[in-house]
């Protein structure tokens, strides 16, 4: 449960043992959040990372998130907002 909403969870583990958990909206079936262990680039230590995806828009028939909010150890660390996306 994130902010009072329940999401479906899908955990994928790569051959090297690194994992990512995807939180999927049960109504839209779109990824709301991904969670993984990463490195803090300034301190060089292991941290928990999360990225929230929102403002989905259809690009050539595919839903694409136009807003990404990144969290490091639970604190917002960056935001990316796309103005346009083109498919090749």
mmCIF file with all atom_site columns, N, CA, C and O in Angstrom, residues 7-43:
data_model
loop_
_atom_site.group_PDB
_atom_site.id
_atom_site.type_symbol
_atom_site.label_atom_id
_atom_site.label_alt_id
_atom_site.label_comp_id
_atom_site.label_asym_id
_atom_site.label_entity_id
_atom_site.label_seq_id
_atom_site.pdbx_PDB_ins_code
_atom_site.Cartn_x
_atom_site.Cartn_y
_atom_site.Cartn_z
_atom_site.occupancy
_atom_site.B_iso_or_equiv
_atom_site.pdbx_formal_charge
_atom_site.auth_seq_id
_atom_site.auth_comp_id
_atom_site.auth_asym_id
_atom_site.auth_atom_id
_atom_site.pdbx_PDB_model_num
ATOM 1   N N  . UNK A 1 7  ? -1.342 -1.675  -4.636  1.00 0.00 ? 7  UNK A N  1
ATOM 2   C CA . UNK A 1 7  ? -0.816 -1.955  -5.971  1.00 0.00 ? 7  UNK A CA 1
ATOM 3   C C  . UNK A 1 7  ? -0.433 -3.421  -6.075  1.00 0.00 ? 7  UNK A C  1
ATOM 4   O O  . UNK A 1 7  ? -0.117 -4.064  -5.075  1.00 0.00 ? 7  UNK A O  1
ATOM 5   N N  . UNK A 1 8  ? -0.437 -3.944  -7.272  1.00 0.00 ? 8  UNK A N  1
ATOM 6   C CA . UNK A 1 8  ? 0.104  -5.277  -7.509  1.00 0.00 ? 8  UNK A CA 1
ATOM 7   C C  . UNK A 1 8  ? 1.615  -5.144  -7.556  1.00 0.00 ? 8  UNK A C  1
ATOM 8   O O  . UNK A 1 8  ? 2.148  -4.121  -7.981  1.00 0.00 ? 8  UNK A O  1
ATOM 9   N N  . UNK A 1 9  ? 2.319  -6.195  -7.139  1.00 0.00 ? 9  UNK A N  1
ATOM 10  C CA . UNK A 1 9  ? 3.782  -6.155  -7.110  1.00 0.00 ? 9  UNK A CA 1
ATOM 11  C C  . UNK A 1 9  ? 4.352  -7.258  -7.978  1.00 0.00 ? 9  UNK A C  1
ATOM 12  O O  . UNK A 1 9  ? 3.863  -8.391  -7.962  1.00 0.00 ? 9  UNK A O  1
ATOM 13  N N  . UNK A 1 10 ? 5.390  -6.911  -8.718  1.00 0.00 ? 10 UNK A N  1
ATOM 14  C CA . UNK A 1 10 ? 6.111  -7.862  -9.551  1.00 0.00 ? 10 UNK A CA 1
ATOM 15  C C  . UNK A 1 10 ? 7.595  -7.671  -9.272  1.00 0.00 ? 10 UNK A C  1
ATOM 16  O O  . UNK A 1 10 ? 8.134  -6.581  -9.494  1.00 0.00 ? 10 UNK A O  1
ATOM 17  N N  . UNK A 1 11 ? 8.253  -8.715  -8.743  1.00 0.00 ? 11 UNK A N  1
ATOM 18  C CA . UNK A 1 11 ? 9.685  -8.635  -8.443  1.00 0.00 ? 11 UNK A CA 1
ATOM 19  C C  . UNK A 1 11 ? 10.440 -9.424  -9.499  1.00 0.00 ? 11 UNK A C  1
ATOM 20  O O  . UNK A 1 11 ? 10.155 -10.597 -9.732  1.00 0.00 ? 11 UNK A O  1
ATOM 21  N N  . UNK A 1 12 ? 11.397 -8.757  -10.126 1.00 0.00 ? 12 UNK A N  1
ATOM 22  C CA . UNK A 1 12 ? 12.234 -9.398  -11.133 1.00 0.00 ? 12 UNK A CA 1
ATOM 23  C C  . UNK A 1 12 ? 13.668 -9.395  -10.627 1.00 0.00 ? 12 UNK A C  1
ATOM 24  O O  . UNK A 1 12 ? 14.190 -8.354  -10.228 1.00 0.00 ? 12 UNK A O  1
ATOM 25  N N  . UNK A 1 13 ? 14.294 -10.569 -10.641 1.00 0.00 ? 13 UNK A N  1
ATOM 26  C CA . UNK A 1 13 ? 15.672 -10.704 -10.195 1.00 0.00 ? 13 UNK A CA 1
ATOM 27  C C  . UNK A 1 13 ? 16.534 -11.082 -11.395 1.00 0.00 ? 13 UNK A C  1
ATOM 28  O O  . UNK A 1 13 ? 16.245 -12.072 -12.087 1.00 0.00 ? 13 UNK A O  1
ATOM 29  N N  . UNK A 1 14 ? 17.563 -10.296 -11.647 1.00 0.00 ? 14 UNK A N  1
ATOM 30  C CA . UNK A 1 14 ? 18.480 -10.549 -12.760 1.00 0.00 ? 14 UNK A CA 1
ATOM 31  C C  . UNK A 1 14 ? 19.442 -11.682 -12.411 1.00 0.00 ? 14 UNK A C  1
ATOM 32  O O  . UNK A 1 14 ? 19.558 -12.087 -11.247 1.00 0.00 ? 14 UNK A O  1
ATOM 33  N N  . UNK A 1 15 ? 20.162 -12.174 -13.400 1.00 0.00 ? 15 UNK A N  1
ATOM 34  C CA . UNK A 1 15 ? 21.118 -13.266 -13.205 1.00 0.00 ? 15 UNK A CA 1
ATOM 35  C C  . UNK A 1 15 ? 22.187 -12.904 -12.174 1.00 0.00 ? 15 UNK A C  1
ATOM 36  O O  . UNK A 1 15 ? 22.700 -13.776 -11.471 1.00 0.00 ? 15 UNK A O  1
ATOM 37  N N  . UNK A 1 16 ? 22.505 -11.599 -12.059 1.00 0.00 ? 16 UNK A N  1
ATOM 38  C CA . UNK A 1 16 ? 23.533 -11.181 -11.092 1.00 0.00 ? 16 UNK A CA 1
ATOM 39  C C  . UNK A 1 16 ? 22.979 -11.009 -9.675  1.00 0.00 ? 16 UNK A C  1
ATOM 40  O O  . UNK A 1 16 ? 23.686 -10.597 -8.766  1.00 0.00 ? 16 UNK A O  1
ATOM 41  N N  . UNK A 1 17 ? 21.695 -11.309 -9.489  1.00 0.00 ? 17 UNK A N  1
ATOM 42  C CA . UNK A 1 17 ? 21.090 -11.225 -8.161  1.00 0.00 ? 17 UNK A CA 1
ATOM 43  C C  . UNK A 1 17 ? 20.443 -9.884  -7.848  1.00 0.00 ? 17 UNK A C  1
ATOM 44  O O  . UNK A 1 17 ? 19.759 -9.753  -6.836  1.00 0.00 ? 17 UNK A O  1
ATOM 45  N N  . UNK A 1 18 ? 20.657 -8.884  -8.685  1.00 0.00 ? 18 UNK A N  1
ATOM 46  C CA . UNK A 1 18 ? 20.028 -7.575  -8.459  1.00 0.00 ? 18 UNK A CA 1
ATOM 47  C C  . UNK A 1 18 ? 18.547 -7.666  -8.805  1.00 0.00 ? 18 UNK A C  1
ATOM 48  O O  . UNK A 1 18 ? 18.165 -8.317  -9.770  1.00 0.00 ? 18 UNK A O  1
ATOM 49  N N  . UNK A 1 19 ? 17.721 -7.000  -8.019  1.00 0.00 ? 19 UNK A N  1
ATOM 50  C CA . UNK A 1 19 ? 16.280 -7.097  -8.203  1.00 0.00 ? 19 UNK A CA 1
ATOM 51  C C  . UNK A 1 19 ? 15.646 -5.720  -8.388  1.00 0.00 ? 19 UNK A C  1
ATOM 52  O O  . UNK A 1 19 ? 16.199 -4.703  -7.986  1.00 0.00 ? 19 UNK A O  1
ATOM 53  N N  . UNK A 1 20 ? 14.471 -5.729  -8.995  1.00 0.00 ? 20 UNK A N  1
ATOM 54  C CA . UNK A 1 20 ? 13.619 -4.549  -9.109  1.00 0.00 ? 20 UNK A CA 1
ATOM 55  C C  . UNK A 1 20 ? 12.201 -4.999  -8.805  1.00 0.00 ? 20 UNK A C  1
ATOM 56  O O  . UNK A 1 20 ? 11.759 -6.037  -9.293  1.00 0.00 ? 20 UNK A O  1
ATOM 57  N N  . UNK A 1 21 ? 11.513 -4.209  -7.995  1.00 0.00 ? 21 UNK A N  1
ATOM 58  C CA . UNK A 1 21 ? 10.100 -4.460  -7.727  1.00 0.00 ? 21 UNK A CA 1
ATOM 59  C C  . UNK A 1 21 ? 9.299  -3.396  -8.467  1.00 0.00 ? 21 UNK A C  1
ATOM 60  O O  . UNK A 1 21 ? 9.581  -2.198  -8.347  1.00 0.00 ? 21 UNK A O  1
ATOM 61  N N  . UNK A 1 22 ? 8.320  -3.840  -9.235  1.00 0.00 ? 22 UNK A N  1
ATOM 62  C CA . UNK A 1 22 ? 7.430  -2.934  -9.952  1.00 0.00 ? 22 UNK A CA 1
ATOM 63  C C  . UNK A 1 22 ? 6.083  -2.926  -9.244  1.00 0.00 ? 22 UNK A C  1
ATOM 64  O O  . UNK A 1 22 ? 5.517  -3.982  -8.959  1.00 0.00 ? 22 UNK A O  1
ATOM 65  N N  . UNK A 1 23 ? 5.572  -1.735  -8.923  1.00 0.00 ? 23 UNK A N  1
ATOM 66  C CA . UNK A 1 23 ? 4.249  -1.570  -8.318  1.00 0.00 ? 23 UNK A CA 1
ATOM 67  C C  . UNK A 1 23 ? 3.306  -1.167  -9.448  1.00 0.00 ? 23 UNK A C  1
ATOM 68  O O  . UNK A 1 23 ? 3.511  -0.137  -10.104 1.00 0.00 ? 23 UNK A O  1
ATOM 69  N N  . UNK A 1 24 ? 2.295  -1.988  -9.679  1.00 0.00 ? 24 UNK A N  1
ATOM 70  C CA . UNK A 1 24 ? 1.429  -1.827  -10.846 1.00 0.00 ? 24 UNK A CA 1
ATOM 71  C C  . UNK A 1 24 ? 0.020  -1.456  -10.393 1.00 0.00 ? 24 UNK A C  1
ATOM 72  O O  . UNK A 1 24 ? -0.555 -2.112  -9.515  1.00 0.00 ? 24 UNK A O  1
ATOM 73  N N  . UNK A 1 25 ? -0.522 -0.411  -11.009 1.00 0.00 ? 25 UNK A N  1
ATOM 74  C CA . UNK A 1 25 ? -1.878 0.041   -10.690 1.00 0.00 ? 25 UNK A CA 1
ATOM 75  C C  . UNK A 1 25 ? -2.862 -1.036  -11.163 1.00 0.00 ? 25 UNK A C  1
ATOM 76  O O  . UNK A 1 25 ? -2.866 -1.390  -12.341 1.00 0.00 ? 25 UNK A O  1
ATOM 77  N N  . UNK A 1 26 ? -3.695 -1.571  -10.253 1.00 0.00 ? 26 UNK A N  1
ATOM 78  C CA . UNK A 1 26 ? -4.610 -2.646  -10.643 1.00 0.00 ? 26 UNK A CA 1
ATOM 79  C C  . UNK A 1 26 ? -5.736 -2.202  -11.574 1.00 0.00 ? 26 UNK A C  1
ATOM 80  O O  . UNK A 1 26 ? -6.341 -3.023  -12.250 1.00 0.00 ? 26 UNK A O  1
ATOM 81  N N  . UNK A 1 27 ? -5.995 -0.907  -11.649 1.00 0.00 ? 27 UNK A N  1
ATOM 82  C CA . UNK A 1 27 ? -7.049 -0.399  -12.522 1.00 0.00 ? 27 UNK A CA 1
ATOM 83  C C  . UNK A 1 27 ? -6.531 -0.138  -13.934 1.00 0.00 ? 27 UNK A C  1
ATOM 84  O O  . UNK A 1 27 ? -7.133 -0.558  -14.917 1.00 0.00 ? 27 UNK A O  1
ATOM 85  N N  . UNK A 1 28 ? -5.389 0.552   -14.034 1.00 0.00 ? 28 UNK A N  1
ATOM 86  C CA . UNK A 1 28 ? -4.854 0.924   -15.359 1.00 0.00 ? 28 UNK A CA 1
ATOM 87  C C  . UNK A 1 28 ? -3.861 -0.098  -15.899 1.00 0.00 ? 28 UNK A C  1
ATOM 88  O O  . UNK A 1 28 ? -3.562 -0.098  -17.084 1.00 0.00 ? 28 UNK A O  1
ATOM 89  N N  . UNK A 1 29 ? -3.305 -0.937  -15.008 1.00 0.00 ? 29 UNK A N  1
ATOM 90  C CA . UNK A 1 29 ? -2.266 -1.918  -15.358 1.00 0.00 ? 29 UNK A CA 1
ATOM 91  C C  . UNK A 1 29 ? -0.959 -1.245  -15.795 1.00 0.00 ? 29 UNK A C  1
ATOM 92  O O  . UNK A 1 29 ? -0.142 -1.848  -16.481 1.00 0.00 ? 29 UNK A O  1
ATOM 93  N N  . UNK A 1 30 ? -0.765 0.004   -15.382 1.00 0.00 ? 30 UNK A N  1
ATOM 94  C CA . UNK A 1 30 ? 0.465  0.733   -15.689 1.00 0.00 ? 30 UNK A CA 1
ATOM 95  C C  . UNK A 1 30 ? 1.369  0.735   -14.462 1.00 0.00 ? 30 UNK A C  1
ATOM 96  O O  . UNK A 1 30 ? 0.895  0.681   -13.323 1.00 0.00 ? 30 UNK A O  1
ATOM 97  N N  . UNK A 1 31 ? 2.670  0.813   -14.689 1.00 0.00 ? 31 UNK A N  1
ATOM 98  C CA . UNK A 1 31 ? 3.634  0.841   -13.587 1.00 0.00 ? 31 UNK A CA 1
ATOM 99  C C  . UNK A 1 31 ? 3.545  2.199   -12.891 1.00 0.00 ? 31 UNK A C  1
ATOM 100 O O  . UNK A 1 31 ? 3.667  3.246   -13.531 1.00 0.00 ? 31 UNK A O  1
ATOM 101 N N  . UNK A 1 32 ? 3.309  2.170   -11.588 1.00 0.00 ? 32 UNK A N  1
ATOM 102 C CA . UNK A 1 32 ? 3.294  3.392   -10.792 1.00 0.00 ? 32 UNK A CA 1
ATOM 103 C C  . UNK A 1 32 ? 4.672  3.669   -10.210 1.00 0.00 ? 32 UNK A C  1
ATOM 104 O O  . UNK A 1 32 ? 5.116  4.808   -10.140 1.00 0.00 ? 32 UNK A O  1
ATOM 105 N N  . UNK A 1 33 ? 5.374  2.598   -9.778  1.00 0.00 ? 33 UNK A N  1
ATOM 106 C CA . UNK A 1 33 ? 6.663  2.788   -9.118  1.00 0.00 ? 33 UNK A CA 1
ATOM 107 C C  . UNK A 1 33 ? 7.573  1.603   -9.393  1.00 0.00 ? 33 UNK A C  1
ATOM 108 O O  . UNK A 1 33 ? 7.125  0.476   -9.514  1.00 0.00 ? 33 UNK A O  1
ATOM 109 N N  . UNK A 1 34 ? 8.873  1.886   -9.478  1.00 0.00 ? 34 UNK A N  1
ATOM 110 C CA . UNK A 1 34 ? 9.878  0.821   -9.463  1.00 0.00 ? 34 UNK A CA 1
ATOM 111 C C  . UNK A 1 34 ? 10.781 1.068   -8.258  1.00 0.00 ? 34 UNK A C  1
ATOM 112 O O  . UNK A 1 34 ? 11.038 2.211   -7.897  1.00 0.00 ? 34 UNK A O  1
ATOM 113 N N  . UNK A 1 35 ? 11.222 -0.024  -7.616  1.00 0.00 ? 35 UNK A N  1
ATOM 114 C CA . UNK A 1 35 ? 12.059 0.064   -6.419  1.00 0.00 ? 35 UNK A CA 1
ATOM 115 C C  . UNK A 1 35 ? 13.251 -0.863  -6.593  1.00 0.00 ? 35 UNK A C  1
ATOM 116 O O  . UNK A 1 35 ? 13.107 -1.983  -7.088  1.00 0.00 ? 35 UNK A O  1
ATOM 117 N N  . UNK A 1 36 ? 14.428 -0.396  -6.194  1.00 0.00 ? 36 UNK A N  1
ATOM 118 C CA . UNK A 1 36 ? 15.641 -1.191  -6.358  1.00 0.00 ? 36 UNK A CA 1
ATOM 119 C C  . UNK A 1 36 ? 16.729 -0.658  -5.437  1.00 0.00 ? 36 UNK A C  1
ATOM 120 O O  . UNK A 1 36 ? 16.615 0.438   -4.891  1.00 0.00 ? 36 UNK A O  1
ATOM 121 N N  . UNK A 1 37 ? 17.790 -1.426  -5.265  1.00 0.00 ? 37 UNK A N  1
ATOM 122 C CA . UNK A 1 37 ? 18.944 -0.992  -4.499  1.00 0.00 ? 37 UNK A CA 1
ATOM 123 C C  . UNK A 1 37 ? 19.928 -0.359  -5.465  1.00 0.00 ? 37 UNK A C  1
ATOM 124 O O  . UNK A 1 37 ? 20.213 -0.917  -6.529  1.00 0.00 ? 37 UNK A O  1
ATOM 125 N N  . UNK A 1 38 ? 20.429 0.820   -5.131  1.00 0.00 ? 38 UNK A N  1
ATOM 126 C CA . UNK A 1 38 ? 21.370 1.525   -5.994  1.00 0.00 ? 38 UNK A CA 1
ATOM 127 C C  . UNK A 1 38 ? 22.521 2.104   -5.193  1.00 0.00 ? 38 UNK A C  1
ATOM 128 O O  . UNK A 1 38 ? 22.657 1.840   -3.999  1.00 0.00 ? 38 UNK A O  1
ATOM 129 N N  . UNK A 1 39 ? 23.332 2.897   -5.850  1.00 0.00 ? 39 UNK A N  1
ATOM 130 C CA . UNK A 1 39 ? 24.478 3.540   -5.221  1.00 0.00 ? 39 UNK A CA 1
ATOM 131 C C  . UNK A 1 39 ? 24.244 5.040   -5.127  1.00 0.00 ? 39 UNK A C  1
ATOM 132 O O  . UNK A 1 39 ? 23.767 5.658   -6.076  1.00 0.00 ? 39 UNK A O  1
ATOM 133 N N  . UNK A 1 40 ? 24.589 5.625   -3.992  1.00 0.00 ? 40 UNK A N  1
ATOM 134 C CA . UNK A 1 40 ? 24.583 7.071   -3.844  1.00 0.00 ? 40 UNK A CA 1
ATOM 135 C C  . UNK A 1 40 ? 25.845 7.575   -4.533  1.00 0.00 ? 40 UNK A C  1
ATOM 136 O O  . UNK A 1 40 ? 26.955 7.222   -4.138  1.00 0.00 ? 40 UNK A O  1
ATOM 137 N N  . UNK A 1 41 ? 25.672 8.370   -5.575  1.00 0.00 ? 41 UNK A N  1
ATOM 138 C CA . UNK A 1 41 ? 26.821 8.805   -6.376  1.00 0.00 ? 41 UNK A CA 1
ATOM 139 C C  . UNK A 1 41 ? 27.780 9.711   -5.612  1.00 0.00 ? 41 UNK A C  1
ATOM 140 O O  . UNK A 1 41 ? 28.969 9.743   -5.903  1.00 0.00 ? 41 UNK A O  1
ATOM 141 N N  . UNK A 1 42 ? 27.298 10.443  -4.614  1.00 0.00 ? 42 UNK A N  1
ATOM 142 C CA . UNK A 1 42 ? 28.171 11.332  -3.849  1.00 0.00 ? 42 UNK A CA 1
ATOM 143 C C  . UNK A 1 42 ? 28.914 10.599  -2.733  1.00 0.00 ? 42 UNK A C  1
ATOM 144 O O  . UNK A 1 42 ? 30.092 10.847  -2.498  1.00 0.00 ? 42 UNK A O  1
ATOM 145 N N  . UNK A 1 43 ? 28.215 9.686   -2.051  1.00 0.00 ? 43 UNK A N  1
ATOM 146 C CA . UNK A 1 43 ? 28.807 9.020   -0.900  1.00 0.00 ? 43 UNK A CA 1
ATOM 147 C C  . UNK A 1 43 ? 29.342 7.624   -1.223  1.00 0.00 ? 43 UNK A C  1
ATOM 148 O O  . UNK A 1 43 ? 30.084 7.054   -0.425  1.00 0.00 ? 43 UNK A O  1
#
